[in-house]
mmCIF file as Biopython writes it, N, C-alpha, C and O atoms, coordinates in Angstrom:
data_model
#
loop_
_atom_site.group_PDB
_atom_site.id
_atom_site.type_symbol
_atom_site.label_atom_id
_atom_site.label_alt_id
_atom_site.label_comp_id
_atom_site.label_asym_id
_atom_site.label_entity_id
_atom_site.label_seq_id
_atom_site.pdbx_PDB_ins_code
_atom_site.Cartn_x
_atom_site.Cartn_y
_atom_site.Cartn_z
_atom_site.occupancy
_atom_site.B_iso_or_equiv
_atom_site.auth_seq_id
_atom_site.auth_asym_id
_atom_site.pdbx_PDB_model_num
ATOM 1   N N  . MET A ? 1  ? 4.722   22.217  9.891  1.0 0.0 1  A 1 
ATOM 2   C CA . MET A ? 1  ? 5.156   21.309  9.820  1.0 0.0 1  A 1 
ATOM 3   C C  . MET A ? 1  ? 6.432   20.649  9.347  1.0 0.0 1  A 1 
ATOM 4   O O  . MET A ? 1  ? 6.696   20.472  8.158  1.0 0.0 1  A 1 
ATOM 5   N N  . SER A ? 2  ? 7.209   20.295  10.365 1.0 0.0 2  A 1 
ATOM 6   C CA . SER A ? 2  ? 8.532   19.587  9.762  1.0 0.0 2  A 1 
ATOM 7   C C  . SER A ? 2  ? 8.777   19.175  8.624  1.0 0.0 2  A 1 
ATOM 8   O O  . SER A ? 2  ? 7.643   19.302  8.163  1.0 0.0 2  A 1 
ATOM 9   N N  . SER A ? 3  ? 9.616   18.614  7.456  1.0 0.0 3  A 1 
ATOM 10  C CA . SER A ? 3  ? 9.586   17.648  7.082  1.0 0.0 3  A 1 
ATOM 11  C C  . SER A ? 3  ? 10.195  16.200  6.539  1.0 0.0 3  A 1 
ATOM 12  O O  . SER A ? 3  ? 10.492  15.577  5.520  1.0 0.0 3  A 1 
ATOM 13  N N  . THR A ? 4  ? 10.137  16.110  8.610  1.0 0.0 4  A 1 
ATOM 14  C CA . THR A ? 4  ? 10.435  15.070  8.876  1.0 0.0 4  A 1 
ATOM 15  C C  . THR A ? 4  ? 9.614   14.216  9.564  1.0 0.0 4  A 1 
ATOM 16  O O  . THR A ? 4  ? 9.560   12.999  9.388  1.0 0.0 4  A 1 
ATOM 17  N N  . LEU A ? 5  ? 8.998   14.835  10.319 1.0 0.0 5  A 1 
ATOM 18  C CA . LEU A ? 5  ? 7.445   14.189  10.312 1.0 0.0 5  A 1 
ATOM 19  C C  . LEU A ? 5  ? 6.531   14.201  9.686  1.0 0.0 5  A 1 
ATOM 20  O O  . LEU A ? 5  ? 5.470   13.661  9.997  1.0 0.0 5  A 1 
ATOM 21  N N  . ARG A ? 6  ? 6.917   15.300  7.885  1.0 0.0 6  A 1 
ATOM 22  C CA . ARG A ? 6  ? 5.876   15.065  6.780  1.0 0.0 6  A 1 
ATOM 23  C C  . ARG A ? 6  ? 6.200   14.007  6.444  1.0 0.0 6  A 1 
ATOM 24  O O  . ARG A ? 6  ? 5.289   13.252  6.782  1.0 0.0 6  A 1 
ATOM 25  N N  . GLY A ? 7  ? 6.977   13.458  5.961  1.0 0.0 7  A 1 
ATOM 26  C CA . GLY A ? 7  ? 7.909   12.354  5.253  1.0 0.0 7  A 1 
ATOM 27  C C  . GLY A ? 7  ? 6.938   11.035  6.418  1.0 0.0 7  A 1 
ATOM 28  O O  . GLY A ? 7  ? 5.759   10.734  6.228  1.0 0.0 7  A 1 
ATOM 29  N N  . VAL A ? 8  ? 7.705   10.529  7.410  1.0 0.0 8  A 1 
ATOM 30  C CA . VAL A ? 8  ? 7.121   9.804   8.798  1.0 0.0 8  A 1 
ATOM 31  C C  . VAL A ? 8  ? 5.318   9.649   8.637  1.0 0.0 8  A 1 
ATOM 32  O O  . VAL A ? 8  ? 4.726   8.661   9.071  1.0 0.0 8  A 1 
ATOM 33  N N  . GLY A ? 9  ? 4.866   10.390  8.191  1.0 0.0 9  A 1 
ATOM 34  C CA . GLY A ? 9  ? 3.174   11.075  7.511  1.0 0.0 9  A 1 
ATOM 35  C C  . GLY A ? 9  ? 2.696   10.447  6.684  1.0 0.0 9  A 1 
ATOM 36  O O  . GLY A ? 9  ? 1.631   9.862   6.488  1.0 0.0 9  A 1 
ATOM 37  N N  . TYR A ? 10 ? 4.237   10.738  5.848  1.0 0.0 10 A 1 
ATOM 38  C CA . TYR A ? 10 ? 3.106   10.193  3.629  1.0 0.0 10 A 1 
ATOM 39  C C  . TYR A ? 10 ? 4.030   8.500   4.043  1.0 0.0 10 A 1 
ATOM 40  O O  . TYR A ? 10 ? 4.061   7.767   3.055  1.0 0.0 10 A 1 
ATOM 41  N N  . VAL A ? 11 ? 4.453   8.124   4.830  1.0 0.0 11 A 1 
ATOM 42  C CA . VAL A ? 11 ? 5.258   6.866   4.151  1.0 0.0 11 A 1 
ATOM 43  C C  . VAL A ? 11 ? 4.046   5.768   5.034  1.0 0.0 11 A 1 
ATOM 44  O O  . VAL A ? 11 ? 3.549   4.782   4.489  1.0 0.0 11 A 1 
ATOM 45  N N  . SER A ? 12 ? 3.752   6.178   6.394  1.0 0.0 12 A 1 
ATOM 46  C CA . SER A ? 12 ? 2.585   6.101   7.528  1.0 0.0 12 A 1 
ATOM 47  C C  . SER A ? 12 ? 1.035   5.722   6.302  1.0 0.0 12 A 1 
ATOM 48  O O  . SER A ? 12 ? 0.291   4.841   5.870  1.0 0.0 12 A 1 
ATOM 49  N N  . VAL A ? 13 ? 1.182   6.351   6.285  1.0 0.0 13 A 1 
ATOM 50  C CA . VAL A ? 13 ? -0.594  6.869   4.622  1.0 0.0 13 A 1 
ATOM 51  C C  . VAL A ? 13 ? -0.045  5.565   4.139  1.0 0.0 13 A 1 
ATOM 52  O O  . VAL A ? 13 ? -0.636  4.523   4.419  1.0 0.0 13 A 1 
ATOM 53  N N  . TRP A ? 14 ? 0.837   5.564   3.568  1.0 0.0 14 A 1 
ATOM 54  C CA . TRP A ? 14 ? 1.179   4.087   2.500  1.0 0.0 14 A 1 
ATOM 55  C C  . TRP A ? 14 ? 0.666   2.818   2.858  1.0 0.0 14 A 1 
ATOM 56  O O  . TRP A ? 14 ? -0.152  1.990   2.458  1.0 0.0 14 A 1 
ATOM 57  N N  . VAL A ? 15 ? 1.716   3.052   4.042  1.0 0.0 15 A 1 
ATOM 58  C CA . VAL A ? 15 ? 1.945   1.386   4.484  1.0 0.0 15 A 1 
ATOM 59  C C  . VAL A ? 15 ? 0.303   1.349   5.107  1.0 0.0 15 A 1 
ATOM 60  O O  . VAL A ? 15 ? 0.004   0.200   4.781  1.0 0.0 15 A 1 
ATOM 61  N N  . ILE A ? 16 ? -0.716  1.812   5.681  1.0 0.0 16 A 1 
ATOM 62  C CA . ILE A ? 16 ? -2.315  1.643   5.918  1.0 0.0 16 A 1 
ATOM 63  C C  . ILE A ? 16 ? -2.924  1.560   4.100  1.0 0.0 16 A 1 
ATOM 64  O O  . ILE A ? 16 ? -3.430  0.531   3.652  1.0 0.0 16 A 1 
ATOM 65  N N  . ILE A ? 17 ? -2.757  2.723   3.339  1.0 0.0 17 A 1 
ATOM 66  C CA . ILE A ? 17 ? -2.660  2.216   2.295  1.0 0.0 17 A 1 
ATOM 67  C C  . ILE A ? 17 ? -2.444  0.871   1.547  1.0 0.0 17 A 1 
ATOM 68  O O  . ILE A ? 17 ? -3.323  0.376   0.841  1.0 0.0 17 A 1 
ATOM 69  N N  . TRP A ? 18 ? -1.135  0.268   1.758  1.0 0.0 18 A 1 
ATOM 70  C CA . TRP A ? 18 ? -0.730  -0.742  1.471  1.0 0.0 18 A 1 
ATOM 71  C C  . TRP A ? 18 ? -1.873  -2.377  1.634  1.0 0.0 18 A 1 
ATOM 72  O O  . TRP A ? 18 ? -2.553  -3.040  0.851  1.0 0.0 18 A 1 
ATOM 73  N N  . GLY A ? 19 ? -1.511  -2.441  3.229  1.0 0.0 19 A 1 
ATOM 74  C CA . GLY A ? 19 ? -2.596  -2.891  3.591  1.0 0.0 19 A 1 
ATOM 75  C C  . GLY A ? 19 ? -4.053  -3.264  3.532  1.0 0.0 19 A 1 
ATOM 76  O O  . GLY A ? 19 ? -4.430  -4.372  3.915  1.0 0.0 19 A 1 
ATOM 77  N N  . PHE A ? 20 ? -5.121  -2.085  2.918  1.0 0.0 20 A 1 
ATOM 78  C CA . PHE A ? 20 ? -5.939  -2.190  2.929  1.0 0.0 20 A 1 
ATOM 79  C C  . PHE A ? 20 ? -6.500  -3.010  1.696  1.0 0.0 20 A 1 
ATOM 80  O O  . PHE A ? 20 ? -7.238  -3.994  1.648  1.0 0.0 20 A 1 
ATOM 81  N N  . VAL A ? 21 ? -5.843  -2.202  0.654  1.0 0.0 21 A 1 
ATOM 82  C CA . VAL A ? 21 ? -5.812  -2.768  -0.419 1.0 0.0 21 A 1 
ATOM 83  C C  . VAL A ? 21 ? -5.660  -3.806  -1.125 1.0 0.0 21 A 1 
ATOM 84  O O  . VAL A ? 21 ? -6.385  -4.336  -1.967 1.0 0.0 21 A 1 
ATOM 85  N N  . GLY A ? 22 ? -4.133  -4.190  -0.501 1.0 0.0 22 A 1 
ATOM 86  C CA . GLY A ? 22 ? -3.552  -5.500  -0.450 1.0 0.0 22 A 1 
ATOM 87  C C  . GLY A ? 22 ? -5.022  -7.170  0.550  1.0 0.0 22 A 1 
ATOM 88  O O  . GLY A ? 22 ? -4.903  -8.383  0.380  1.0 0.0 22 A 1 
ATOM 89  N N  . SER A ? 23 ? -6.111  -6.464  1.421  1.0 0.0 23 A 1 
ATOM 90  C CA . SER A ? 23 ? -6.608  -6.770  2.059  1.0 0.0 23 A 1 
ATOM 91  C C  . SER A ? 23 ? -7.728  -7.505  0.977  1.0 0.0 23 A 1 
ATOM 92  O O  . SER A ? 23 ? -7.917  -8.677  0.651  1.0 0.0 23 A 1 
ATOM 93  N N  . VAL A ? 24 ? -8.380  -6.178  0.585  1.0 0.0 24 A 1 
ATOM 94  C CA . VAL A ? 24 ? -9.655  -6.149  -0.255 1.0 0.0 24 A 1 
ATOM 95  C C  . VAL A ? 24 ? -9.129  -7.500  -1.763 1.0 0.0 24 A 1 
ATOM 96  O O  . VAL A ? 24 ? -9.892  -8.375  -2.172 1.0 0.0 24 A 1 
ATOM 97  N N  . ILE A ? 25 ? -7.839  -7.284  -2.230 1.0 0.0 25 A 1 
ATOM 98  C CA . ILE A ? 25 ? -7.437  -7.791  -2.844 1.0 0.0 25 A 1 
ATOM 99  C C  . ILE A ? 25 ? -7.568  -9.553  -2.703 1.0 0.0 25 A 1 
ATOM 100 O O  . ILE A ? 25 ? -7.936  -10.442 -3.471 1.0 0.0 25 A 1 
ATOM 101 N N  . ASP A ? 26 ? -7.072  -9.509  -1.334 1.0 0.0 26 A 1 
ATOM 102 C CA . ASP A ? 26 ? -7.090  -11.013 -0.977 1.0 0.0 26 A 1 
ATOM 103 C C  . ASP A ? 26 ? -8.069  -11.736 -0.835 1.0 0.0 26 A 1 
ATOM 104 O O  . ASP A ? 26 ? -8.038  -12.936 -1.109 1.0 0.0 26 A 1 
ATOM 105 N N  . TRP A ? 27 ? -9.120  -11.117 -0.375 1.0 0.0 27 A 1 
ATOM 106 C CA . TRP A ? 27 ? -10.525 -11.930 0.368  1.0 0.0 27 A 1 
ATOM 107 C C  . TRP A ? 27 ? -11.224 -12.105 -0.015 1.0 0.0 27 A 1 
ATOM 108 O O  . TRP A ? 27 ? -12.165 -12.689 0.523  1.0 0.0 27 A 1 
ATOM 109 N N  . PRO A ? 28 ? -11.190 -11.589 -1.532 1.0 0.0 28 A 1 
ATOM 110 C CA . PRO A ? 28 ? -12.103 -13.085 -2.058 1.0 0.0 28 A 1 
ATOM 111 C C  . PRO A ? 28 ? -11.122 -13.990 -2.957 1.0 0.0 28 A 1 
ATOM 112 O O  . PRO A ? 28 ? -11.495 -15.128 -3.242 1.0 0.0 28 A 1 
ATOM 113 N N  . LEU A ? 29 ? -9.997  -13.562 -3.367 1.0 0.0 29 A 1 
ATOM 114 C CA . LEU A ? 29 ? -9.196  -14.970 -3.414 1.0 0.0 29 A 1 
ATOM 115 C C  . LEU A ? 29 ? -9.638  -15.874 -2.181 1.0 0.0 29 A 1 
ATOM 116 O O  . LEU A ? 29 ? -10.441 -16.781 -2.402 1.0 0.0 29 A 1 
ATOM 117 N N  . LEU A ? 30 ? -9.259  -15.716 -1.176 1.0 0.0 30 A 1 
ATOM 118 C CA . LEU A ? 30 ? -9.634  -16.535 -0.519 1.0 0.0 30 A 1 
ATOM 119 C C  . LEU A ? 30 ? -11.072 -17.630 0.023  1.0 0.0 30 A 1 
ATOM 120 O O  . LEU A ? 30 ? -11.256 -18.828 0.237  1.0 0.0 30 A 1 
ATOM 121 N N  . GLN A ? 31 ? -11.783 -16.477 0.061  1.0 0.0 31 A 1 
ATOM 122 C CA . GLN A ? 31 ? -12.991 -17.018 -0.024 1.0 0.0 31 A 1 
ATOM 123 C C  . GLN A ? 31 ? -13.421 -17.794 -1.367 1.0 0.0 31 A 1 
ATOM 124 O O  . GLN A ? 31 ? -14.443 -18.467 -1.504 1.0 0.0 31 A 1 
ATOM 125 N N  . ASN A ? 32 ? -12.601 -17.598 -2.154 1.0 0.0 32 A 1 
ATOM 126 C CA . ASN A ? 32 ? -12.823 -18.555 -3.202 1.0 0.0 32 A 1 
ATOM 127 C C  . ASN A ? 32 ? -12.138 -19.841 -3.819 1.0 0.0 32 A 1 
ATOM 128 O O  . ASN A ? 32 ? -12.180 -20.499 -4.859 1.0 0.0 32 A 1 
ATOM 129 N N  . ASP A ? 33 ? -11.273 -19.831 -2.209 1.0 0.0 33 A 1 
ATOM 130 C CA . ASP A ? 33 ? -10.272 -20.658 -3.283 1.0 0.0 33 A 1 
ATOM 131 C C  . ASP A ? 33 ? -9.723  -20.804 -4.139 1.0 0.0 33 A 1 
ATOM 132 O O  . ASP A ? 33 ? -9.711  -21.804 -4.857 1.0 0.0 33 A 1 
ATOM 133 N N  . ILE A ? 34 ? -9.099  -19.752 -4.262 1.0 0.0 34 A 1 
ATOM 134 C CA . ILE A ? 34 ? -8.315  -19.266 -5.555 1.0 0.0 34 A 1 
ATOM 135 C C  . ILE A ? 34 ? -6.733  -19.466 -4.451 1.0 0.0 34 A 1 
ATOM 136 O O  . ILE A ? 34 ? -5.905  -19.321 -5.350 1.0 0.0 34 A 1 
ATOM 137 N N  . TYR A ? 35 ? -6.168  -19.614 -3.599 1.0 0.0 35 A 1 
ATOM 138 C CA . TYR A ? 35 ? -4.757  -19.909 -2.891 1.0 0.0 35 A 1 
ATOM 139 C C  . TYR A ? 35 ? -5.347  -19.987 -1.679 1.0 0.0 35 A 1 
ATOM 140 O O  . TYR A ? 35 ? -6.352  -19.524 -1.141 1.0 0.0 35 A 1 
ATOM 141 N N  . ALA A ? 36 ? -4.524  -20.641 -1.418 1.0 0.0 36 A 1 
ATOM 142 C CA . ALA A ? 36 ? -4.923  -20.325 1.217  1.0 0.0 36 A 1 
ATOM 143 C C  . ALA A ? 36 ? -3.908  -20.159 1.681  1.0 0.0 36 A 1 
ATOM 144 O O  . ALA A ? 36 ? -2.814  -20.361 1.153  1.0 0.0 36 A 1 
ATOM 145 N N  . VAL A ? 37 ? -4.188  -19.673 2.986  1.0 0.0 37 A 1 
ATOM 146 C CA . VAL A ? 37 ? -3.754  -18.956 3.426  1.0 0.0 37 A 1 
ATOM 147 C C  . VAL A ? 37 ? -2.109  -19.256 3.940  1.0 0.0 37 A 1 
ATOM 148 O O  . VAL A ? 37 ? -1.631  -20.346 4.254  1.0 0.0 37 A 1 
ATOM 149 N N  . TYR A ? 38 ? -1.413  -17.888 3.911  1.0 0.0 38 A 1 
ATOM 150 C CA . TYR A ? 38 ? 0.277   -18.030 3.666  1.0 0.0 38 A 1 
ATOM 151 C C  . TYR A ? 38 ? 0.895   -19.097 3.080  1.0 0.0 38 A 1 
ATOM 152 O O  . TYR A ? 38 ? 1.694   -19.927 3.513  1.0 0.0 38 A 1 
ATOM 153 N N  . SER A ? 39 ? 0.148   -18.848 1.531  1.0 0.0 39 A 1 
ATOM 154 C CA . SER A ? 39 ? 0.585   -19.610 0.141  1.0 0.0 39 A 1 
ATOM 155 C C  . SER A ? 39 ? 1.484   -18.850 -0.741 1.0 0.0 39 A 1 
ATOM 156 O O  . SER A ? 39 ? 2.023   -17.782 -0.450 1.0 0.0 39 A 1 
ATOM 157 N N  . LEU A ? 40 ? 1.528   -19.101 -1.168 1.0 0.0 40 A 1 
ATOM 158 C CA . LEU A ? 40 ? 2.982   -18.436 -2.266 1.0 0.0 40 A 1 
ATOM 159 C C  . LEU A ? 40 ? 2.032   -17.052 -3.075 1.0 0.0 40 A 1 
ATOM 160 O O  . LEU A ? 40 ? 2.351   -15.889 -3.326 1.0 0.0 40 A 1 
ATOM 161 N N  . GLY A ? 41 ? 0.920   -17.745 -3.281 1.0 0.0 41 A 1 
ATOM 162 C CA . GLY A ? 41 ? -0.328  -17.026 -4.099 1.0 0.0 41 A 1 
ATOM 163 C C  . GLY A ? 41 ? -0.163  -15.609 -3.593 1.0 0.0 41 A 1 
ATOM 164 O O  . GLY A ? 41 ? 0.262   -14.661 -4.253 1.0 0.0 41 A 1 
ATOM 165 N N  . GLN A ? 42 ? -0.674  -15.593 -1.955 1.0 0.0 42 A 1 
ATOM 166 C CA . GLN A ? 42 ? -0.838  -14.696 -1.078 1.0 0.0 42 A 1 
ATOM 167 C C  . GLN A ? 42 ? 0.466   -13.786 -1.451 1.0 0.0 42 A 1 
ATOM 168 O O  . GLN A ? 42 ? 0.443   -12.817 -2.210 1.0 0.0 42 A 1 
ATOM 169 N N  . ALA A ? 43 ? 1.717   -14.347 -0.697 1.0 0.0 43 A 1 
ATOM 170 C CA . ALA A ? 43 ? 3.153   -13.671 -0.883 1.0 0.0 43 A 1 
ATOM 171 C C  . ALA A ? 43 ? 2.905   -12.114 -2.298 1.0 0.0 43 A 1 
ATOM 172 O O  . ALA A ? 43 ? 3.044   -10.892 -2.365 1.0 0.0 43 A 1 
ATOM 173 N N  . ILE A ? 44 ? 2.487   -13.252 -3.141 1.0 0.0 44 A 1 
ATOM 174 C CA . ILE A ? 44 ? 2.039   -12.742 -4.619 1.0 0.0 44 A 1 
ATOM 175 C C  . ILE A ? 44 ? 1.384   -11.206 -4.444 1.0 0.0 44 A 1 
ATOM 176 O O  . ILE A ? 44 ? 1.772   -10.146 -4.934 1.0 0.0 44 A 1 
ATOM 177 N N  . THR A ? 45 ? 0.412   -11.442 -3.692 1.0 0.0 45 A 1 
ATOM 178 C CA . THR A ? 45 ? -0.507  -10.299 -4.003 1.0 0.0 45 A 1 
ATOM 179 C C  . THR A ? 45 ? 0.037   -9.659  -3.599 1.0 0.0 45 A 1 
ATOM 180 O O  . THR A ? 45 ? 0.323   -8.762  -4.391 1.0 0.0 45 A 1 
ATOM 181 N N  . PHE A ? 46 ? 0.685   -9.469  -2.091 1.0 0.0 46 A 1 
ATOM 182 C CA . PHE A ? 46 ? 0.801   -8.711  -1.072 1.0 0.0 46 A 1 
ATOM 183 C C  . PHE A ? 46 ? 1.862   -8.383  -1.995 1.0 0.0 46 A 1 
ATOM 184 O O  . PHE A ? 46 ? 1.455   -7.734  -2.960 1.0 0.0 46 A 1 
ATOM 185 N N  . GLY A ? 47 ? 3.012   -8.616  -1.993 1.0 0.0 47 A 1 
ATOM 186 C CA . GLY A ? 47 ? 3.554   -8.180  -2.977 1.0 0.0 47 A 1 
ATOM 187 C C  . GLY A ? 47 ? 3.774   -7.134  -4.204 1.0 0.0 47 A 1 
ATOM 188 O O  . GLY A ? 47 ? 4.337   -6.066  -4.442 1.0 0.0 47 A 1 
ATOM 189 N N  . GLY A ? 48 ? 3.074   -7.995  -4.747 1.0 0.0 48 A 1 
ATOM 190 C CA . GLY A ? 48 ? 2.283   -7.128  -6.062 1.0 0.0 48 A 1 
ATOM 191 C C  . GLY A ? 48 ? 2.074   -5.792  -5.679 1.0 0.0 48 A 1 
ATOM 192 O O  . GLY A ? 48 ? 2.551   -4.815  -6.256 1.0 0.0 48 A 1 
ATOM 193 N N  . THR A ? 49 ? 1.029   -5.772  -4.253 1.0 0.0 49 A 1 
ATOM 194 C CA . THR A ? 49 ? 0.041   -4.460  -4.031 1.0 0.0 49 A 1 
ATOM 195 C C  . THR A ? 49 ? 1.932   -3.648  -3.473 1.0 0.0 49 A 1 
ATOM 196 O O  . THR A ? 49 ? 2.222   -2.522  -3.878 1.0 0.0 49 A 1 
ATOM 197 N N  . ALA A ? 50 ? 2.561   -4.157  -2.905 1.0 0.0 50 A 1 
ATOM 198 C CA . ALA A ? 50 ? 3.941   -3.418  -1.835 1.0 0.0 50 A 1 
ATOM 199 C C  . ALA A ? 50 ? 4.066   -2.581  -3.214 1.0 0.0 50 A 1 
ATOM 200 O O  . ALA A ? 50 ? 3.729   -1.398  -3.255 1.0 0.0 50 A 1 
ATOM 201 N N  . LEU A ? 51 ? 4.544   -3.236  -4.282 1.0 0.0 51 A 1 
ATOM 202 C CA . LEU A ? 51 ? 5.560   -2.445  -5.732 1.0 0.0 51 A 1 
ATOM 203 C C  . LEU A ? 51 ? 4.152   -1.643  -6.652 1.0 0.0 51 A 1 
ATOM 204 O O  . LEU A ? 51 ? 4.357   -0.916  -7.624 1.0 0.0 51 A 1 
ATOM 205 N N  . ALA A ? 52 ? 3.171   -1.863  -6.272 1.0 0.0 52 A 1 
ATOM 206 C CA . ALA A ? 52 ? 2.296   -0.380  -6.586 1.0 0.0 52 A 1 
ATOM 207 C C  . ALA A ? 52 ? 2.249   0.081   -6.258 1.0 0.0 52 A 1 
ATOM 208 O O  . ALA A ? 52 ? 2.223   1.142   -6.881 1.0 0.0 52 A 1 
ATOM 209 N N  . CYS A ? 53 ? 2.158   0.161   -4.773 1.0 0.0 53 A 1 
ATOM 210 C CA . CYS A ? 53 ? 2.163   1.255   -3.755 1.0 0.0 53 A 1 
ATOM 211 C C  . CYS A ? 53 ? 3.520   1.960   -3.655 1.0 0.0 53 A 1 
ATOM 212 O O  . CYS A ? 53 ? 3.501   3.178   -3.476 1.0 0.0 53 A 1 
ATOM 213 N N  . ILE A ? 54 ? 4.642   1.356   -3.748 1.0 0.0 54 A 1 
ATOM 214 C CA . ILE A ? 54 ? 6.000   1.522   -3.748 1.0 0.0 54 A 1 
ATOM 215 C C  . ILE A ? 54 ? 6.006   2.950   -5.233 1.0 0.0 54 A 1 
ATOM 216 O O  . ILE A ? 54 ? 6.502   4.069   -5.098 1.0 0.0 54 A 1 
ATOM 217 N N  . ALA A ? 55 ? 5.500   2.565   -6.163 1.0 0.0 55 A 1 
ATOM 218 C CA . ALA A ? 55 ? 5.343   3.315   -7.647 1.0 0.0 55 A 1 
ATOM 219 C C  . ALA A ? 55 ? 4.623   4.249   -7.100 1.0 0.0 55 A 1 
ATOM 220 O O  . ALA A ? 55 ? 5.159   5.298   -6.740 1.0 0.0 55 A 1 
ATOM 221 N N  . LEU A ? 56 ? 3.133   4.003   -6.926 1.0 0.0 56 A 1 
ATOM 222 C CA . LEU A ? 56 ? 2.718   5.636   -6.370 1.0 0.0 56 A 1 
ATOM 223 C C  . LEU A ? 56 ? 2.855   6.698   -5.782 1.0 0.0 56 A 1 
ATOM 224 O O  . LEU A ? 56 ? 2.452   7.845   -5.974 1.0 0.0 56 A 1 
ATOM 225 N N  . ALA A ? 57 ? 3.926   5.838   -4.479 1.0 0.0 57 A 1 
ATOM 226 C CA . ALA A ? 57 ? 4.208   7.227   -3.390 1.0 0.0 57 A 1 
ATOM 227 C C  . ALA A ? 57 ? 5.401   7.740   -3.650 1.0 0.0 57 A 1 
ATOM 228 O O  . ALA A ? 57 ? 5.833   8.707   -3.023 1.0 0.0 57 A 1 
ATOM 229 N N  . ILE A ? 58 ? 6.064   7.140   -4.609 1.0 0.0 58 A 1 
ATOM 230 C CA . ILE A ? 58 ? 7.539   7.837   -5.271 1.0 0.0 58 A 1 
ATOM 231 C C  . ILE A ? 58 ? 6.648   8.537   -6.342 1.0 0.0 58 A 1 
ATOM 232 O O  . ILE A ? 58 ? 6.390   9.740   -6.298 1.0 0.0 58 A 1 
ATOM 233 N N  . LYS A ? 59 ? 6.192   7.670   -7.325 1.0 0.0 59 A 1 
ATOM 234 C CA . LYS A ? 59 ? 5.798   8.904   -8.215 1.0 0.0 59 A 1 
ATOM 235 C C  . LYS A ? 59 ? 4.274   10.821  -7.353 1.0 0.0 59 A 1 
ATOM 236 O O  . LYS A ? 59 ? 3.910   11.960  -7.647 1.0 0.0 59 A 1 
ATOM 237 N N  . LEU A ? 60 ? 4.186   10.269  -6.815 1.0 0.0 60 A 1 
ATOM 238 C CA . LEU A ? 60 ? 3.133   11.536  -5.467 1.0 0.0 60 A 1 
ATOM 239 C C  . LEU A ? 60 ? 3.835   11.813  -4.832 1.0 0.0 60 A 1 
ATOM 240 O O  . LEU A ? 60 ? 3.091   12.192  -3.927 1.0 0.0 60 A 1 
ATOM 241 N N  . ALA A ? 61 ? 5.442   12.083  -4.229 1.0 0.0 61 A 1 
ATOM 242 C CA . ALA A ? 61 ? 6.293   12.329  -3.507 1.0 0.0 61 A 1 
ATOM 243 C C  . ALA A ? 61 ? 5.984   13.726  -3.363 1.0 0.0 61 A 1 
ATOM 244 O O  . ALA A ? 61 ? 5.451   14.281  -2.402 1.0 0.0 61 A 1 
ATOM 245 N N  . PRO A ? 62 ? 6.559   14.429  -4.902 1.0 0.0 62 A 1 
ATOM 246 C CA . PRO A ? 62 ? 7.008   15.485  -4.728 1.0 0.0 62 A 1 
ATOM 247 C C  . PRO A ? 62 ? 6.143   16.074  -4.686 1.0 0.0 62 A 1 
ATOM 248 O O  . PRO A ? 62 ? 6.562   17.130  -4.211 1.0 0.0 62 A 1 
ATOM 249 N N  . ARG A ? 63 ? 4.664   16.231  -4.928 1.0 0.0 63 A 1 
ATOM 250 C CA . ARG A ? 63 ? 3.791   16.886  -4.568 1.0 0.0 63 A 1 
ATOM 251 C C  . ARG A ? 63 ? 2.831   16.729  -3.313 1.0 0.0 63 A 1 
ATOM 252 O O  . ARG A ? 63 ? 2.154   17.701  -2.974 1.0 0.0 63 A 1 
ATOM 253 N N  . TRP A ? 64 ? 2.778   15.925  -2.843 1.0 0.0 64 A 1 
ATOM 254 C CA . TRP A ? 64 ? 2.616   15.740  -1.078 1.0 0.0 64 A 1 
ATOM 255 C C  . TRP A ? 64 ? 3.940   15.917  -0.001 1.0 0.0 64 A 1 
ATOM 256 O O  . TRP A ? 64 ? 3.914   15.590  1.186  1.0 0.0 64 A 1 
ATOM 257 N N  . LEU A ? 65 ? 5.205   16.574  -0.791 1.0 0.0 65 A 1 
ATOM 258 C CA . LEU A ? 65 ? 6.314   16.736  -0.215 1.0 0.0 65 A 1 
ATOM 259 C C  . LEU A ? 65 ? 7.100   17.302  -0.101 1.0 0.0 65 A 1 
ATOM 260 O O  . LEU A ? 65 ? 7.990   17.315  0.749  1.0 0.0 65 A 1 
ATOM 261 N N  . ASN A ? 66 ? 6.761   18.308  -1.588 1.0 0.0 66 A 1 
ATOM 262 C CA . ASN A ? 66 ? 7.477   20.043  -1.327 1.0 0.0 66 A 1 
ATOM 263 C C  . ASN A ? 66 ? 6.803   20.922  0.180  1.0 0.0 66 A 1 
ATOM 264 O O  . ASN A ? 66 ? 5.659   20.918  0.634  1.0 0.0 66 A 1 
ATOM 265 N N  . SER A ? 67 ? 7.673   21.407  0.513  1.0 0.0 67 A 1 
ATOM 266 C CA . SER A ? 67 ? 7.708   22.623  1.859  1.0 0.0 67 A 1 
ATOM 267 C C  . SER A ? 67 ? 6.419   23.714  0.773  1.0 0.0 67 A 1 
ATOM 268 O O  . SER A ? 67 ? 6.499   24.189  -0.360 1.0 0.0 67 A 1 
ATOM 269 N N  . ASP A ? 68 ? 5.867   23.725  1.316  1.0 0.0 68 A 1 
ATOM 270 C CA . ASP A ? 68 ? 5.534   25.808  0.662  1.0 0.0 68 A 1 
ATOM 271 C C  . ASP A ? 68 ? 5.956   26.529  1.783  1.0 0.0 68 A 1 
ATOM 272 O O  . ASP A ? 68 ? 5.377   27.599  1.973  1.0 0.0 68 A 1 
ATOM 273 N N  . ASP A ? 69 ? 6.883   26.173  2.618  1.0 0.0 69 A 1 
ATOM 274 C CA . ASP A ? 69 ? 7.522   27.466  3.942  1.0 0.0 69 A 1 
ATOM 275 C C  . ASP A ? 69 ? 8.140   27.623  3.396  1.0 0.0 69 A 1 
ATOM 276 O O  . ASP A ? 69 ? 9.003   28.459  3.664  1.0 0.0 69 A 1 
#
């Protein structure tokens, strides 16, 4: 597999992880009226989740993106 395709796949998986984890955190906060849809709290939740996913993606990148070819 080419390194470009591997990189695109890696980023795509992390975008899906970010959306899933952010939504899992967001749902109970919305259900319990901690904040409302489109509020600053929701932006902070998804922004914080994005930062955590970016940090993990960078930390784990060498393990998954190194070419064994």
